[in-house]
Amino acid sequence: MNNNPTALITGGSSGIGLGIAHEFAAAGYNLVLNGLEENGDEIAAEVGEKYGVKALFSNANLLDPAKIKGLAVFAEENFGTVEVVVNNAGVQYVAPIDEFPQKRWEMILGLNLSAAFYLVQALWPGMKKNNFGRIINIASAHGLRASAFKAAYVSAKHGIVGLTKVMALEGAEFNITANAICPGYVLTPLVESQIADQAKSHNMTEEEVIEKVMLKKHAKKEFVTVEALGQMAVFLASEHASTFTGTAIPIDGGWTAQ
Ligand code: NAD
């Protein structure tokens, strides 16, 4: 076994999480990727081989606190220590308040907020013991700004920005830092399905949805790249970022500058 540090990334087998996984692997981290993708083992193996690091996959369902604990144990048993955790798994649902299904509300709060808390809680004793930990929460520009019809998502993302600050305060004496990254729109499977849905509901073409609905909020009319998010995450995990803690960093094409 190599002596590389370990990064555990939820939602690491798709979209932003997978992009972040590539950047950590390129920087020499072993990986534990978690997600529901059926080909997760293959995805992890591919990333591991490409960069010459060890990469494992777990399909623990993060809506189940016992499985979250199991994920932390799986990572620690395989690698000894977990230096970095990236809480990235998340889902979205769009509906007006009076029509918002309560089950969706609970699911979004459960995955986008509570799962991050439970996973950090499970990894906290190990990080304290090592006197080192880097917690990176993938929030959203919606952790800093609201949009109509996204009650659960905006609540969960504002919640995780607050949780990040508490983790930073409690972690400081143990050299554990916690930061949130707040992306604008990134072209991932999550957003691709929103484009298709919104095209139907607004009776627009997909190109019109991208231009008139999504990138409308970006001053810079480009999607944020997964590479930009991954590079920021690797920096936040580095020794040089030891005083970077409790922040919520927008990478959003200028959305939250307004
Ligand atoms: P994605 O749909 O590509 O990936 C989501 C990941 O979460 C997948 O790996 C999926 O398997 C996993 N997942 C879903 N339910 C799960 C469960 N119950 N248990 C375990 N894993 C589960 O989405 P993405 O766009 O890459 O989004 C990743 C994160 O970034 C989310 O938190 C999202 O809110 C946030 N974000 C995305 C954008 C964007 O524009 N794509 C913008 C801002 C923030």
Short mmCIF file of C-alpha atoms and ligand atoms in Angstrom, two decimals:
data_model
loop_
_atom_site.label_atom_id
_atom_site.label_comp_id
_atom_site.label_asym_id
_atom_site.label_seq_id
_atom_site.Cartn_x
_atom_site.Cartn_y
_atom_site.Cartn_z
CA MET A 1 0.00 0.00 0.00
CA ASN A 2 1.26 3.51 -0.81
CA ASN A 3 1.47 6.31 1.77
CA ASN A 4 -0.70 8.72 -0.19
CA PRO A 5 -3.32 10.77 1.64
CA THR A 6 -6.95 9.73 1.14
CA ALA A 7 -9.88 11.73 -0.16
CA LEU A 8 -13.42 10.44 0.32
CA ILE A 9 -15.80 12.02 -2.18
CA THR A 10 -19.56 11.54 -2.06
CA GLY A 11 -21.27 11.66 -5.43
CA GLY A 12 -17.75 10.91 -6.67
CA SER A 13 -18.92 8.69 -9.51
CA SER A 14 -20.71 11.43 -11.47
CA GLY A 15 -20.55 15.07 -12.52
CA ILE A 16 -18.79 17.48 -10.19
CA GLY A 17 -17.70 14.77 -7.73
CA LEU A 18 -16.03 12.77 -10.49
CA GLY A 19 -14.33 15.92 -11.79
CA ILE A 20 -13.03 16.62 -8.28
CA ALA A 21 -11.90 12.99 -8.00
CA HIS A 22 -9.72 13.40 -11.11
CA GLU A 23 -8.02 16.46 -9.63
CA PHE A 24 -7.32 14.72 -6.28
CA ALA A 25 -6.00 11.62 -8.03
CA ALA A 26 -3.76 13.79 -10.23
CA ALA A 27 -2.44 15.36 -7.02
CA GLY A 28 -1.57 11.89 -5.67
CA TYR A 29 -4.47 11.11 -3.36
CA ASN A 30 -6.00 7.67 -2.94
CA LEU A 31 -9.75 7.84 -3.38
CA VAL A 32 -12.95 6.47 -1.95
CA LEU A 33 -15.74 7.36 -4.34
CA ASN A 34 -19.33 7.00 -3.19
CA GLY A 35 -22.45 7.17 -5.36
CA LEU A 36 -25.37 5.19 -6.72
CA GLU A 37 -23.94 4.63 -10.21
CA GLU A 38 -24.17 0.96 -11.14
CA ASN A 39 -20.76 1.06 -12.83
CA GLY A 40 -19.12 2.79 -9.85
CA ASP A 41 -16.47 0.10 -9.45
CA GLU A 42 -15.38 0.57 -13.07
CA ILE A 43 -15.38 4.35 -12.74
CA ALA A 44 -13.15 4.17 -9.64
CA ALA A 45 -10.81 1.64 -11.26
CA GLU A 46 -10.48 3.84 -14.35
CA VAL A 47 -9.53 6.92 -12.32
CA GLY A 48 -7.13 4.91 -10.16
CA GLU A 49 -5.36 3.43 -13.17
CA LYS A 50 -5.12 6.73 -15.01
CA TYR A 51 -3.22 8.40 -12.15
CA GLY A 52 -1.55 5.39 -10.51
CA VAL A 53 -3.41 5.72 -7.19
CA LYS A 54 -5.68 3.35 -5.29
CA ALA A 55 -9.38 4.13 -5.85
CA LEU A 56 -12.27 2.25 -4.28
CA PHE A 57 -16.02 2.61 -4.74
CA SER A 58 -18.86 2.32 -2.25
CA ASN A 59 -22.54 2.44 -3.16
CA ALA A 60 -23.67 3.32 0.38
CA ASN A 61 -27.01 5.10 0.23
CA LEU A 62 -26.49 8.39 2.06
CA LEU A 63 -30.15 8.60 3.04
CA ASP A 64 -29.42 5.85 5.58
CA PRO A 65 -27.30 7.04 8.56
CA ALA A 66 -26.12 3.46 9.27
CA LYS A 67 -24.77 3.20 5.70
CA ILE A 68 -23.01 6.54 6.13
CA LYS A 69 -21.23 5.23 9.22
CA GLY A 70 -20.38 2.10 7.18
CA LEU A 71 -18.87 4.28 4.44
CA ALA A 72 -16.56 6.00 6.94
CA VAL A 73 -15.51 2.62 8.39
CA PHE A 74 -14.91 1.24 4.86
CA ALA A 75 -12.61 4.16 4.03
CA GLU A 76 -10.69 3.98 7.32
CA GLU A 77 -10.33 0.20 7.19
CA ASN A 78 -8.94 0.30 3.66
CA PHE A 79 -6.68 3.32 3.96
CA GLY A 80 -6.05 3.78 7.68
CA THR A 81 -6.82 7.49 7.68
CA VAL A 82 -9.07 9.85 5.74
CA GLU A 83 -7.43 13.24 5.26
CA VAL A 84 -10.08 14.86 3.07
CA VAL A 85 -13.83 14.49 2.84
CA VAL A 86 -15.76 16.15 0.03
CA ASN A 87 -19.49 16.25 0.74
CA ASN A 88 -20.77 16.61 -2.77
CA ALA A 89 -23.73 14.23 -3.32
CA GLY A 90 -26.88 16.21 -3.91
CA VAL A 91 -30.19 16.29 -5.73
CA GLN A 92 -32.55 18.99 -6.85
CA TYR A 93 -36.33 19.30 -7.22
CA VAL A 94 -38.24 22.25 -8.55
CA ALA A 95 -41.85 23.04 -7.54
CA PRO A 96 -43.87 25.89 -6.02
CA ILE A 97 -44.20 25.78 -2.21
CA ASP A 98 -47.85 24.71 -2.20
CA GLU A 99 -47.12 21.82 -4.54
CA PHE A 100 -43.73 20.78 -3.12
CA PRO A 101 -44.01 17.09 -2.13
CA GLN A 102 -43.01 16.62 1.52
CA LYS A 103 -41.15 13.43 0.62
CA ARG A 104 -38.94 15.41 -1.78
CA TRP A 105 -38.33 18.05 0.90
CA GLU A 106 -37.17 15.38 3.34
CA MET A 107 -35.06 13.61 0.74
CA ILE A 108 -33.27 16.78 -0.33
CA LEU A 109 -32.62 17.90 3.24
CA GLY A 110 -31.50 14.34 4.06
CA LEU A 111 -29.01 14.02 1.21
CA ASN A 112 -27.83 17.60 0.67
CA LEU A 113 -27.49 18.51 4.35
CA SER A 114 -27.92 15.75 6.97
CA ALA A 115 -25.73 13.22 5.14
CA ALA A 116 -22.81 15.67 5.19
CA PHE A 117 -23.23 16.11 8.94
CA TYR A 118 -23.44 12.38 9.62
CA LEU A 119 -20.39 11.60 7.47
CA VAL A 120 -18.27 14.28 9.13
CA GLN A 121 -19.49 13.11 12.54
CA ALA A 122 -18.30 9.58 11.70
CA LEU A 123 -14.89 10.79 10.44
CA TRP A 124 -14.34 13.40 13.16
CA PRO A 125 -12.68 11.13 15.78
CA GLY A 126 -10.13 9.90 13.21
CA MET A 127 -9.37 13.44 12.03
CA LYS A 128 -8.98 14.65 15.62
CA LYS A 129 -6.63 11.77 16.37
CA ASN A 130 -4.49 12.57 13.30
CA ASN A 131 -4.58 16.27 14.11
CA PHE A 132 -5.46 16.82 10.46
CA GLY A 133 -8.67 17.08 8.49
CA ARG A 134 -9.95 18.92 5.43
CA ILE A 135 -13.72 19.14 5.01
CA ILE A 136 -14.96 20.50 1.71
CA ASN A 137 -18.69 20.94 1.29
CA ILE A 138 -20.04 21.45 -2.20
CA ALA A 139 -22.82 23.93 -1.54
CA SER A 140 -24.03 26.14 -4.39
CA ALA A 141 -24.63 29.75 -5.36
CA HIS A 142 -28.00 28.72 -3.92
CA GLY A 143 -26.23 28.55 -0.54
CA LEU A 144 -25.89 32.34 -0.82
CA ARG A 145 -28.86 33.36 -3.00
CA ALA A 146 -32.40 32.06 -3.45
CA SER A 147 -34.45 31.20 -6.52
CA ALA A 148 -38.20 30.64 -6.61
CA PHE A 149 -39.46 27.04 -6.68
CA LYS A 150 -36.30 25.60 -5.08
CA ALA A 151 -37.41 25.67 -1.42
CA ALA A 152 -35.70 22.48 -0.29
CA TYR A 153 -32.51 22.92 -2.29
CA VAL A 154 -31.98 26.54 -1.22
CA SER A 155 -32.70 25.64 2.43
CA ALA A 156 -30.28 22.70 2.39
CA LYS A 157 -27.55 24.70 0.66
CA HIS A 158 -27.89 27.68 3.04
CA GLY A 159 -27.85 25.08 5.83
CA ILE A 160 -24.60 23.53 4.70
CA VAL A 161 -22.93 26.95 4.52
CA GLY A 162 -23.88 27.44 8.19
CA LEU A 163 -22.79 23.91 9.11
CA THR A 164 -19.42 24.57 7.44
CA LYS A 165 -18.86 27.51 9.79
CA VAL A 166 -19.63 25.42 12.88
CA MET A 167 -17.25 22.68 11.68
CA ALA A 168 -14.56 25.33 11.16
CA LEU A 169 -14.97 26.65 14.70
CA GLU A 170 -14.99 23.23 16.35
CA GLY A 171 -12.24 21.84 14.12
CA ALA A 172 -9.74 24.68 14.52
CA GLU A 173 -7.93 23.29 17.58
CA PHE A 174 -7.50 19.92 15.85
CA ASN A 175 -6.14 21.32 12.56
CA ILE A 176 -9.41 20.43 10.86
CA THR A 177 -10.56 23.04 8.37
CA ALA A 178 -14.00 23.25 6.75
CA ASN A 179 -14.94 25.27 3.69
CA ALA A 180 -17.86 25.40 1.29
CA ILE A 181 -17.51 25.83 -2.46
CA CYS A 182 -20.52 27.53 -4.04
CA PRO A 183 -20.70 26.78 -7.76
CA GLY A 184 -22.90 28.48 -10.29
CA TYR A 185 -24.21 26.29 -13.11
CA VAL A 186 -22.01 23.35 -14.13
CA LEU A 187 -22.95 21.15 -17.07
CA THR A 188 -23.44 17.78 -15.32
CA PRO A 189 -26.14 15.07 -15.50
CA LEU A 190 -28.07 16.97 -12.78
CA VAL A 191 -28.20 20.14 -14.89
CA GLU A 192 -28.72 18.33 -18.18
CA SER A 193 -31.93 16.82 -16.82
CA GLN A 194 -33.04 20.26 -15.56
CA ILE A 195 -32.48 21.71 -19.04
CA ALA A 196 -34.68 19.04 -20.57
CA ASP A 197 -37.41 19.51 -17.91
CA GLN A 198 -37.40 23.29 -18.16
CA ALA A 199 -37.50 23.20 -21.95
CA LYS A 200 -40.71 21.21 -21.66
CA SER A 201 -42.31 23.32 -18.92
CA HIS A 202 -41.37 26.71 -20.48
CA ASN A 203 -42.05 25.51 -24.00
CA MET A 204 -38.55 26.56 -25.07
CA THR A 205 -35.72 24.89 -26.90
CA GLU A 206 -32.86 23.56 -24.76
CA GLU A 207 -30.58 26.30 -26.17
CA GLU A 208 -33.09 28.95 -25.04
CA VAL A 209 -33.22 27.45 -21.53
CA ILE A 210 -29.42 27.56 -21.28
CA GLU A 211 -29.27 31.19 -22.46
CA LYS A 212 -32.44 32.70 -20.97
CA VAL A 213 -32.92 30.71 -17.77
CA MET A 214 -29.65 29.20 -16.59
CA LEU A 215 -26.80 31.45 -17.62
CA LYS A 216 -29.03 34.49 -17.15
CA LYS A 217 -27.71 34.70 -13.60
CA HIS A 218 -24.04 34.40 -14.57
CA ALA A 219 -22.35 37.70 -15.44
CA LYS A 220 -19.90 35.51 -17.37
CA LYS A 221 -22.05 33.52 -19.79
CA GLU A 222 -20.24 30.23 -19.39
CA PHE A 223 -20.83 27.09 -17.39
CA VAL A 224 -18.41 26.61 -14.47
CA THR A 225 -16.06 23.69 -15.17
CA VAL A 226 -15.54 20.67 -12.93
CA GLU A 227 -11.79 21.25 -13.29
CA ALA A 228 -12.08 24.71 -11.68
CA LEU A 229 -14.00 23.21 -8.75
CA GLY A 230 -11.54 20.32 -8.43
CA GLN A 231 -8.52 22.62 -8.42
CA MET A 232 -10.09 24.74 -5.70
CA ALA A 233 -10.85 21.62 -3.65
CA VAL A 234 -7.25 20.38 -3.96
CA PHE A 235 -5.98 23.79 -2.87
CA LEU A 236 -8.32 23.81 0.16
CA ALA A 237 -6.94 20.39 1.13
CA SER A 238 -3.34 21.54 0.92
CA GLU A 239 -0.98 22.55 3.73
CA HIS A 240 -1.00 26.12 2.36
CA ALA A 241 -4.72 26.42 3.04
CA SER A 242 -4.40 25.77 6.78
CA THR A 243 -5.84 29.19 7.69
CA PHE A 244 -8.58 28.99 5.06
CA THR A 245 -11.54 27.90 7.12
CA GLY A 246 -15.21 28.68 7.61
CA THR A 247 -15.53 30.23 4.17
CA ALA A 248 -18.12 29.93 1.40
CA ILE A 249 -16.31 30.46 -1.88
CA PRO A 250 -18.43 31.32 -4.93
CA ILE A 251 -17.21 30.02 -8.30
CA ASP A 252 -20.24 31.21 -10.17
CA GLY A 253 -19.42 33.40 -13.16
CA GLY A 254 -20.26 36.47 -11.05
CA TRP A 255 -23.81 35.40 -10.09
CA THR A 256 -23.47 36.35 -6.42
CA ALA A 257 -21.70 39.61 -7.25
CA GLN A 258 -25.20 40.97 -7.90
P1 NAD B 1 -24.90 14.54 -10.43
O1 NAD B 1 -26.34 14.21 -10.56
O2 NAD B 1 -23.99 14.43 -11.61
O3 NAD B 1 -24.26 13.69 -9.24
C1 NAD B 1 -24.92 13.45 -8.03
C2 NAD B 1 -24.24 12.31 -7.32
O4 NAD B 1 -24.93 12.05 -6.10
C3 NAD B 1 -24.26 11.00 -8.11
O5 NAD B 1 -23.02 10.33 -8.00
C4 NAD B 1 -25.34 10.18 -7.42
O6 NAD B 1 -25.17 8.78 -7.50
C5 NAD B 1 -25.14 10.65 -5.99
N1 NAD B 1 -26.33 10.36 -5.17
C6 NAD B 1 -27.61 10.72 -5.41
N2 NAD B 1 -28.41 10.22 -4.44
C7 NAD B 1 -27.60 9.55 -3.58
C8 NAD B 1 -27.83 8.79 -2.40
N3 NAD B 1 -29.06 8.65 -1.87
N4 NAD B 1 -26.76 8.19 -1.79
C9 NAD B 1 -25.51 8.32 -2.30
N5 NAD B 1 -25.25 9.04 -3.41
C10 NAD B 1 -26.28 9.63 -4.04
O7 NAD B 1 -24.88 16.04 -9.83
P2 NAD B 1 -23.80 17.22 -9.88
O8 NAD B 1 -24.34 18.27 -10.75
O9 NAD B 1 -22.44 16.70 -10.10
O10 NAD B 1 -23.95 17.79 -8.40
C11 NAD B 1 -23.03 17.50 -7.37
C12 NAD B 1 -23.21 18.52 -6.26
O11 NAD B 1 -22.94 19.82 -6.74
C13 NAD B 1 -24.62 18.56 -5.67
O12 NAD B 1 -24.55 18.74 -4.27
C14 NAD B 1 -25.22 19.79 -6.32
O13 NAD B 1 -26.23 20.37 -5.54
C15 NAD B 1 -24.01 20.69 -6.40
N6 NAD B 1 -24.12 21.75 -7.40
C16 NAD B 1 -24.30 21.43 -8.70
C17 NAD B 1 -24.38 22.48 -9.63
C18 NAD B 1 -24.54 22.21 -11.08
O14 NAD B 1 -24.77 23.17 -11.82
N7 NAD B 1 -24.40 20.99 -11.55
C19 NAD B 1 -24.30 23.80 -9.20
C20 NAD B 1 -24.13 24.06 -7.85
C21 NAD B 1 -24.03 23.03 -6.96
#
